[in-house]
Tab-separated table of C-alpha atoms and ligand atoms in Angstrom:
chain	number	residue	atom	x	y	z
A	1	MET	CA	-4.982	-104.898	-171.098
A	2	SER	CA	-5.916	-101.136	-171.312
A	3	GLY	CA	-5.322	-98.003	-168.919
A	4	ILE	CA	-8.408	-98.146	-166.464
A	5	ARG	CA	-10.257	-94.754	-166.011
A	6	ASN	CA	-13.121	-95.876	-165.031
A	7	VAL	CA	-14.110	-97.532	-161.914
A	8	ALA	CA	-17.526	-98.435	-159.967
A	9	ILE	CA	-17.165	-99.495	-156.178
A	10	LEU	CA	-19.403	-101.237	-153.571
A	11	GLY	CA	-19.499	-99.817	-150.262
A	12	ALA	CA	-18.060	-96.695	-151.000
A	13	SER	CA	-19.354	-95.240	-147.995
A	14	GLY	CA	-18.284	-97.716	-144.891
A	15	ASN	CA	-14.558	-97.325	-143.100
A	16	PHE	CA	-12.555	-98.704	-145.607
A	17	GLY	CA	-14.549	-97.336	-148.911
A	18	THR	CA	-14.474	-94.063	-147.774
A	19	PRO	CA	-10.865	-93.229	-147.956
A	20	ILE	CA	-10.609	-95.864	-150.784
A	21	THR	CA	-13.355	-93.703	-152.667
A	22	ALA	CA	-11.533	-90.214	-151.366
A	23	ALA	CA	-8.140	-91.818	-152.757
A	24	LEU	CA	-9.669	-92.549	-155.815
A	25	ILE	CA	-10.734	-89.357	-156.798
A	26	ALA	CA	-8.123	-87.790	-155.180
A	27	ALA	CA	-6.303	-89.651	-158.140
A	28	ASN	CA	-8.280	-89.211	-160.820
A	29	PHE	CA	-10.692	-91.382	-161.537
A	30	ASN	CA	-13.618	-91.568	-162.688
A	31	VAL	CA	-15.485	-92.686	-160.023
A	32	THR	CA	-19.395	-94.550	-159.831
A	33	ILE	CA	-20.340	-95.276	-156.263
A	34	ILE	CA	-23.049	-97.968	-156.065
A	35	THR	CA	-25.398	-98.667	-152.770
A	36	ARG	CA	-27.811	-100.834	-152.453
A	37	THR	CA	-31.562	-99.038	-152.246
A	38	SER	CA	-32.011	-99.778	-149.029
A	39	SER	CA	-28.857	-98.448	-147.937
A	40	THR	CA	-29.088	-95.641	-145.494
A	41	MET	CA	-25.705	-94.559	-145.528
A	42	ALA	CA	-25.411	-90.943	-146.791
A	43	HIS	CA	-22.451	-90.811	-149.951
A	44	PRO	CA	-19.832	-88.155	-150.243
A	45	PRO	CA	-21.836	-85.721	-152.886
A	46	GLY	CA	-20.514	-84.620	-156.377
A	47	ILE	CA	-19.934	-88.441	-157.161
A	48	PRO	CA	-22.228	-90.172	-159.809
A	49	THR	CA	-23.960	-92.743	-157.202
A	50	LEU	CA	-26.562	-95.836	-158.776
A	51	ARG	CA	-28.841	-96.931	-155.886
A	52	ILE	CA	-30.046	-100.260	-157.101
A	53	ASP	CA	-31.171	-104.248	-156.044
A	54	TYR	CA	-28.054	-106.072	-156.415
A	55	THR	CA	-29.647	-108.118	-158.722
A	56	LEU	CA	-27.156	-109.262	-161.558
A	57	GLY	CA	-29.626	-107.724	-164.074
A	58	ALA	CA	-28.987	-104.278	-163.205
A	59	LEU	CA	-25.783	-104.711	-161.578
A	60	THR	CA	-24.470	-105.702	-165.302
A	61	GLN	CA	-26.171	-102.817	-166.329
A	62	ALA	CA	-24.328	-100.468	-163.443
A	63	PHE	CA	-20.934	-102.092	-164.417
A	64	THR	CA	-21.547	-101.869	-168.133
A	65	ASN	CA	-18.134	-99.309	-169.079
A	66	GLN	CA	-16.896	-99.325	-166.182
A	67	ASP	CA	-13.021	-100.505	-166.510
A	68	ALA	CA	-12.720	-101.973	-162.795
A	69	VAL	CA	-15.022	-102.797	-160.187
A	70	VAL	CA	-13.873	-101.975	-156.360
A	71	CYS	CA	-15.933	-104.599	-153.946
A	72	VAL	CA	-15.087	-103.324	-150.364
A	73	VAL	CA	-18.856	-103.889	-148.391
A	74	GLY	CA	-18.894	-104.985	-144.775
A	75	PRO	CA	-19.227	-108.564	-144.245
A	76	GLY	CA	-22.963	-108.663	-144.257
A	77	GLY	CA	-22.564	-108.412	-148.466
A	78	ILE	CA	-19.877	-110.718	-148.392
A	79	SER	CA	-22.123	-113.635	-149.989
A	80	LEU	CA	-22.828	-110.941	-152.683
A	81	GLN	CA	-19.824	-111.643	-153.630
A	82	LYS	CA	-20.059	-114.431	-156.719
A	83	THR	CA	-23.067	-112.192	-158.307
A	84	PHE	CA	-20.913	-109.223	-158.423
A	85	ILE	CA	-18.066	-111.237	-160.154
A	86	ASP	CA	-21.273	-112.606	-162.046
A	87	ALA	CA	-22.272	-108.778	-163.510
A	88	ALA	CA	-18.505	-108.043	-164.101
A	89	ALA	CA	-17.814	-111.153	-166.214
A	90	SER	CA	-21.083	-109.979	-168.222
A	91	ALA	CA	-20.587	-106.520	-168.190
A	92	GLY	CA	-16.556	-106.341	-169.418
A	93	VAL	CA	-15.324	-105.174	-166.507
A	94	GLU	CA	-11.484	-105.420	-167.286
A	95	ARG	CA	-10.137	-105.381	-163.157
A	96	PHE	CA	-12.421	-106.804	-160.016
A	97	ILE	CA	-11.054	-106.036	-156.250
A	98	ILE	CA	-11.950	-109.157	-154.514
A	99	ASP	CA	-13.388	-107.968	-151.120
A	100	ASP	CA	-10.167	-109.152	-148.822
A	101	PHE	CA	-8.790	-106.164	-147.078
A	102	GLY	CA	-7.459	-108.893	-144.830
A	103	TRP	CA	-4.887	-111.447	-144.203
A	104	GLY	CA	-5.280	-113.049	-147.407
A	105	PRO	CA	-5.914	-116.696	-148.971
A	106	THR	CA	-3.614	-118.674	-145.907
A	107	PRO	CA	-3.348	-116.294	-143.224
A	108	ASN	CA	-1.779	-117.869	-139.869
A	109	GLY	CA	-4.560	-117.158	-137.950
A	110	PHE	CA	-6.626	-119.421	-135.243
A	111	SER	CA	-8.812	-122.108	-136.438
A	112	GLU	CA	-12.143	-120.398	-134.650
A	113	PHE	CA	-12.062	-117.979	-137.598
A	114	SER	CA	-12.117	-121.053	-140.393
A	115	ALA	CA	-15.624	-120.570	-141.194
A	116	ILE	CA	-15.367	-116.979	-142.090
A	117	HIS	CA	-12.403	-117.325	-143.820
A	118	ALA	CA	-14.165	-119.979	-146.073
A	119	SER	CA	-17.133	-117.731	-146.628
A	120	ARG	CA	-14.843	-114.941	-147.962
A	121	LYS	CA	-12.852	-117.897	-150.068
A	122	GLU	CA	-15.765	-119.256	-151.931
A	123	GLY	CA	-15.819	-115.004	-153.349
A	124	TRP	CA	-12.143	-114.966	-154.227
A	125	ASP	CA	-12.053	-118.775	-156.373
A	126	TYR	CA	-15.067	-118.259	-158.123
A	127	ALA	CA	-13.315	-114.390	-159.127
A	128	ALA	CA	-10.262	-117.096	-159.914
A	129	ALA	CA	-12.121	-119.374	-161.770
A	130	LYS	CA	-14.495	-117.187	-163.094
A	131	ALA	CA	-10.727	-114.516	-164.911
A	132	LYS	CA	-9.693	-118.114	-166.211
A	133	GLU	CA	-13.088	-118.571	-168.553
A	134	VAL	CA	-13.843	-114.725	-169.149
A	135	ASP	CA	-11.798	-113.130	-171.994
A	136	GLY	CA	-10.267	-109.812	-170.579
A	137	LEU	CA	-11.296	-110.239	-166.913
A	138	THR	CA	-8.630	-110.310	-164.055
A	139	TRP	CA	-9.229	-109.656	-160.667
A	140	SER	CA	-6.960	-108.628	-157.323
A	141	GLY	CA	-7.068	-108.917	-153.494
A	142	LEU	CA	-5.597	-106.825	-151.616
A	143	SER	CA	-3.853	-107.926	-148.524
A	144	THR	CA	-4.088	-105.275	-146.064
A	145	GLY	CA	-3.984	-106.621	-142.550
A	146	ASN	CA	-4.204	-104.797	-139.672
A	147	PRO	CA	-5.989	-101.854	-140.430
A	148	ILE	CA	-3.825	-99.776	-137.933
A	149	ASP	CA	-4.543	-96.205	-137.170
A	150	TRP	CA	-8.110	-96.817	-137.570
A	151	ALA	CA	-7.592	-99.934	-135.428
A	152	MET	CA	-5.960	-98.519	-132.847
A	153	LYS	CA	-8.561	-95.748	-131.994
A	154	LYS	CA	-11.691	-98.014	-132.228
A	155	PHE	CA	-10.283	-100.742	-130.426
A	156	PRO	CA	-9.324	-99.883	-127.036
A	157	MET	CA	-8.100	-103.805	-126.733
A	158	MET	CA	-5.384	-103.049	-129.167
A	159	GLY	CA	-3.390	-101.476	-126.029
A	160	PHE	CA	-3.457	-97.816	-126.691
A	161	ASP	CA	-6.721	-95.407	-124.331
A	162	VAL	CA	-5.361	-92.332	-126.367
A	163	GLN	CA	-8.012	-90.145	-124.004
A	164	THR	CA	-6.816	-91.752	-120.611
A	165	HIS	CA	-3.773	-92.447	-121.434
A	166	LYS	CA	-3.017	-95.717	-120.398
A	167	ALA	CA	-1.693	-98.233	-121.964
A	168	ILE	CA	-2.290	-102.321	-121.899
A	169	ILE	CA	0.687	-104.376	-123.080
A	170	TYR	CA	1.063	-108.050	-123.849
A	171	ASP	CA	4.357	-110.397	-122.467
A	172	GLN	CA	7.001	-107.421	-123.496
A	173	GLY	CA	5.132	-106.217	-125.837
A	174	THR	CA	7.789	-106.978	-129.191
A	175	GLU	CA	5.458	-109.181	-131.954
A	176	ARG	CA	5.828	-107.299	-134.333
A	177	PHE	CA	3.213	-106.964	-136.748
A	178	THR	CA	2.243	-105.700	-140.498
A	179	GLY	CA	-0.337	-102.520	-140.827
A	180	THR	CA	-1.181	-100.439	-143.279
A	181	THR	CA	-3.114	-97.118	-142.302
A	182	LEU	CA	-6.565	-95.803	-143.459
A	183	GLU	CA	-4.761	-94.264	-146.017
A	184	GLY	CA	-2.295	-96.557	-147.045
A	185	ILE	CA	-4.538	-98.621	-148.365
A	186	GLY	CA	-6.936	-96.147	-150.057
A	187	GLN	CA	-3.511	-96.200	-152.551
A	188	ALA	CA	-3.141	-99.823	-152.177
A	189	VAL	CA	-6.066	-99.287	-154.378
A	190	VAL	CA	-4.880	-96.837	-156.666
A	191	GLY	CA	-1.975	-98.609	-157.039
A	192	THR	CA	-3.507	-101.895	-158.365
A	193	LEU	CA	-5.210	-99.867	-161.288
A	194	LYS	CA	-2.176	-97.690	-161.602
A	195	ASN	CA	-0.038	-100.743	-163.002
A	196	PRO	CA	-2.302	-103.749	-164.202
A	197	GLU	CA	-0.515	-105.541	-165.284
A	198	ALA	CA	2.056	-106.302	-162.619
A	199	THR	CA	-1.910	-106.826	-160.381
A	200	ALA	CA	-3.720	-109.434	-162.215
A	201	ASN	CA	-5.031	-112.433	-160.828
A	202	ARG	CA	-2.948	-112.725	-157.701
A	203	PHE	CA	-3.271	-111.461	-153.676
A	204	LEU	CA	-0.908	-108.329	-153.288
A	205	ALA	CA	1.395	-108.023	-149.517
A	206	VAL	CA	0.079	-104.652	-148.396
A	207	GLN	CA	1.966	-102.808	-145.570
A	208	SER	CA	2.490	-99.192	-145.014
A	209	ILE	CA	4.593	-100.548	-141.426
A	210	GLN	CA	6.047	-103.006	-139.216
A	211	THR	CA	5.558	-101.594	-135.828
A	212	CYS	CA	5.187	-103.871	-132.070
A	213	GLN	CA	3.683	-102.628	-129.081
A	214	SER	CA	6.439	-100.834	-127.392
A	215	GLU	CA	7.666	-98.581	-130.807
A	216	LEU	CA	3.838	-97.895	-130.286
A	217	LEU	CA	3.773	-96.864	-126.950
A	218	LYS	CA	7.054	-95.096	-127.121
A	219	ALA	CA	5.590	-93.065	-129.731
A	220	LEU	CA	2.996	-92.163	-127.760
A	221	GLN	CA	4.334	-91.223	-125.189
A	222	LYS	CA	6.840	-88.520	-126.893
A	223	ALA	CA	3.951	-87.234	-128.549
A	224	THR	CA	0.897	-86.757	-125.633
A	225	GLY	CA	4.909	-85.929	-123.239
A	226	THR	CA	3.221	-87.597	-120.489
A	227	GLN	CA	4.013	-91.114	-118.953
A	228	TRP	CA	1.716	-93.602	-119.635
A	229	GLU	CA	-0.495	-95.977	-117.325
A	230	VAL	CA	0.942	-99.121	-118.288
A	231	THR	CA	-1.291	-102.535	-117.108
A	232	ARG	CA	0.497	-105.668	-117.806
A	233	THR	CA	-1.239	-108.971	-119.579
A	234	THR	CA	0.178	-111.566	-121.486
A	235	SER	CA	-1.136	-113.052	-125.069
A	236	LYS	CA	-2.207	-116.676	-123.821
A	237	GLU	CA	-4.919	-115.078	-121.504
A	238	LEU	CA	-6.097	-113.269	-124.719
A	239	ILE	CA	-6.096	-115.855	-126.908
A	240	GLU	CA	-7.685	-118.108	-123.907
A	241	SER	CA	-10.442	-115.569	-123.400
A	242	GLY	CA	-10.848	-115.441	-127.406
A	243	LYS	CA	-11.348	-119.283	-127.354
A	244	GLU	CA	-13.580	-119.623	-124.509
A	245	ASP	CA	-16.046	-116.892	-125.661
A	246	PHE	CA	-16.067	-118.429	-129.449
A	247	LYS	CA	-17.114	-121.734	-127.138
A	248	THR	CA	-20.269	-120.364	-125.035
A	249	GLY	CA	-21.301	-118.628	-128.549
A	250	ALA	CA	-19.941	-114.856	-126.148
A	251	GLY	CA	-19.352	-111.413	-128.444
A	252	LEU	CA	-16.471	-110.775	-128.480
A	253	TRP	CA	-13.988	-113.563	-129.112
A	254	ARG	CA	-13.572	-111.630	-132.395
A	255	LEU	CA	-12.143	-109.081	-131.508
A	256	LYS	CA	-10.269	-111.279	-128.669
A	257	LEU	CA	-8.790	-113.408	-131.162
A	258	ALA	CA	-7.998	-110.622	-134.202
A	259	VAL	CA	-5.920	-108.783	-130.850
A	260	ALA	CA	-4.298	-111.494	-130.463
A	261	THR	CA	-3.516	-112.552	-134.490
A	262	LEU	CA	-1.544	-109.821	-133.491
A	263	TYR	CA	0.161	-110.302	-130.389
A	264	ASP	CA	0.632	-113.981	-130.442
A	265	VAL	CA	4.393	-114.288	-128.897
A	266	GLY	CA	6.935	-115.796	-131.225
A	267	GLN	CA	3.933	-117.275	-134.501
A	268	GLY	CA	3.938	-113.864	-136.813
A	269	ARG	CA	0.423	-114.276	-136.994
A	270	GLY	CA	0.624	-110.782	-137.621
A	271	LYS	CA	2.321	-109.985	-140.844
A	272	VAL	CA	1.551	-110.016	-144.169
A	273	ALA	CA	4.944	-110.250	-145.503
A	274	VAL	CA	8.261	-111.017	-143.585
A	275	SER	CA	9.348	-107.072	-144.580
A	276	ARG	CA	8.722	-104.366	-146.458
A	277	GLU	CA	11.114	-105.314	-149.557
A	278	GLU	CA	9.116	-108.846	-149.480
A	279	SER	CA	5.842	-107.687	-149.678
A	280	ASP	CA	3.966	-104.896	-152.628
A	281	ALA	CA	4.538	-102.159	-150.907
A	282	GLU	CA	6.851	-100.955	-153.426
A	283	LEU	CA	5.001	-102.303	-156.602
A	284	LEU	CA	1.379	-100.189	-155.350
A	285	GLY	CA	3.328	-96.294	-154.313
A	286	LEU	CA	2.734	-97.055	-150.412
A	287	LYS	CA	4.795	-94.670	-148.608
A	288	ALA	CA	6.621	-96.565	-145.308
A	289	GLU	CA	5.587	-94.761	-142.219
A	290	THR	CA	7.187	-94.867	-139.196
A	291	ALA	CA	5.174	-95.101	-135.783
A	292	ASP	CA	5.657	-91.316	-134.987
A	293	GLU	CA	3.791	-91.200	-137.749
A	294	ILE	CA	0.995	-93.220	-136.792
A	295	VAL	CA	0.634	-91.518	-133.424
A	296	ALA	CA	0.489	-88.211	-135.498
A	297	LYS	CA	-2.337	-89.643	-137.554
A	298	LEU	CA	-4.437	-90.874	-134.202
A	299	LEU	CA	-3.467	-88.106	-132.091
A	300	GLN	CA	-5.289	-85.451	-134.885
B	1	NAP	N1	-7.894	-106.008	-141.761
B	1	NAP	C1	-9.219	-105.965	-141.503
B	1	NAP	O1	-9.008	-106.073	-139.703
B	1	NAP	C2	-10.303	-105.510	-141.116
B	1	NAP	C3	-10.894	-104.250	-140.771
B	1	NAP	C4	-12.393	-104.245	-141.018
B	1	NAP	C5	-12.499	-104.225	-142.014
B	1	NAP	N2	-12.256	-105.552	-142.820
B	1	NAP	C6	-12.423	-105.565	-144.224
B	1	NAP	O2	-12.529	-104.364	-144.909
B	1	NAP	C7	-13.659	-104.746	-145.305
B	1	NAP	C8	-14.782	-103.558	-146.069
B	1	NAP	O3	-15.647	-103.463	-144.728
B	1	NAP	P1	-15.741	-102.246	-143.748
B	1	NAP	O4	-15.558	-102.546	-142.444
B	1	NAP	O5	-15.239	-100.513	-144.714
B	1	NAP	O6	-18.107	-102.322	-144.128
B	1	NAP	P2	-18.219	-101.469	-143.746
B	1	NAP	O7	-18.921	-100.346	-143.087
B	1	NAP	O8	-18.979	-102.612	-142.532
B	1	NAP	O9	-19.748	-101.507	-144.550
B	1	NAP	C9	-18.886	-101.252	-145.935
B	1	NAP	C10	-20.420	-101.027	-146.929
B	1	NAP	O10	-20.853	-102.673	-147.023
B	1	NAP	C11	-22.098	-102.454	-148.108
B	1	NAP	N3	-22.955	-103.381	-146.942
B	1	NAP	C12	-22.885	-103.777	-145.783
B	1	NAP	N4	-23.744	-104.970	-145.572
B	1	NAP	C13	-24.038	-104.878	-146.746
B	1	NAP	C14	-25.054	-106.254	-147.286
B	1	NAP	N5	-25.410	-106.816	-146.269
B	1	NAP	N6	-25.004	-106.615	-148.409
B	1	NAP	C15	-24.866	-105.196	-149.803
B	1	NAP	N7	-23.580	-104.417	-149.112
B	1	NAP	C16	-23.568	-104.200	-147.979
B	1	NAP	C17	-22.952	-101.159	-147.415
B	1	NAP	O11	-22.856	-100.068	-148.202
B	1	NAP	P3	-23.664	-99.474	-149.178
B	1	NAP	O12	-24.601	-98.792	-147.879
B	1	NAP	O13	-23.322	-98.021	-149.708
B	1	NAP	O14	-24.579	-100.785	-149.892
B	1	NAP	C18	-21.579	-100.233	-146.201
B	1	NAP	O15	-21.690	-98.811	-146.114
B	1	NAP	C19	-14.374	-106.027	-145.120
B	1	NAP	O16	-13.937	-106.896	-146.167
B	1	NAP	C20	-14.391	-105.770	-143.861
B	1	NAP	O17	-13.759	-107.803	-143.306
B	1	NAP	C21	-10.874	-106.045	-142.761
């Protein structure tokens, strides 16, 4: 496989697309942003940007001369993955990075996520089948688990309210989970494209930290110099509440069960790998991060 230089990205201005695009630019790839004609997102200036309708013909033209395509569109665009892959195959793209950035092909999550998982997996299976059929086309999937610095800030249900110095600790706060910071997610894409042989046609387990709530709380108290007000609850209550919301169609079931994936006692649901050594962190060039470093990012 030749060296990958030209990289197109779909979803460049999203939660994860933004740090991925920044990492690709910093690593000197020639980046082209592909965006929908209907997009209302602001895209970073100075990067070639193609605003197109997502038809097979327009996408094929947009992907021509690209060595790789990174697919990081939001959940609304997941069903378009097959069209993206067909276009990549027709345009002669070498590597298609599928839209995982979650828990990979065999998540140890709750059954309520089955339908969402199946719709995502359809695109991933299609990429694998297409790569077998089309000479030169390969794929990679990055299972990044919990996007820890982003998620802790965005979702107080994860247990930490940085503004009020209040914490919700589930059970003993000792259930361990893996996370990857936004910086780590960007590095995972760069590391994949810099190691095309070792990363071809497979999912990669990505993590920059393995931690638990107690460690994070300790780091937060140290960094803020205050004793946080702690409320205790159980993962069992959160799971029951999430499952009940799922049955009634209430909006928060996804968030509740996503958080419970991290904290369900003794289940190890929130790990993409049992240890850093068994993950692909070294191959992808991800630095190991400590709870103190995560907290420093959070408080920035
Ligand atoms: N592991 C986790 O906990 C976790 C958390 C969040 C996200 N994720 C995953 O990470 C990936 C990216 O998510 P994100 O939160 O970064 O996405 P996002 O910010 O919601 O959206 C990113 C971009 O996707 C494009 N897009 C959105 N809807 C689309 C549609 N209907 N058709 C085509 N394109 C569309 C848009 O780009 P343009 O406007 O430029 O066209 C948008 O800016 C997804 O697979 C998501 O499930 C995982």
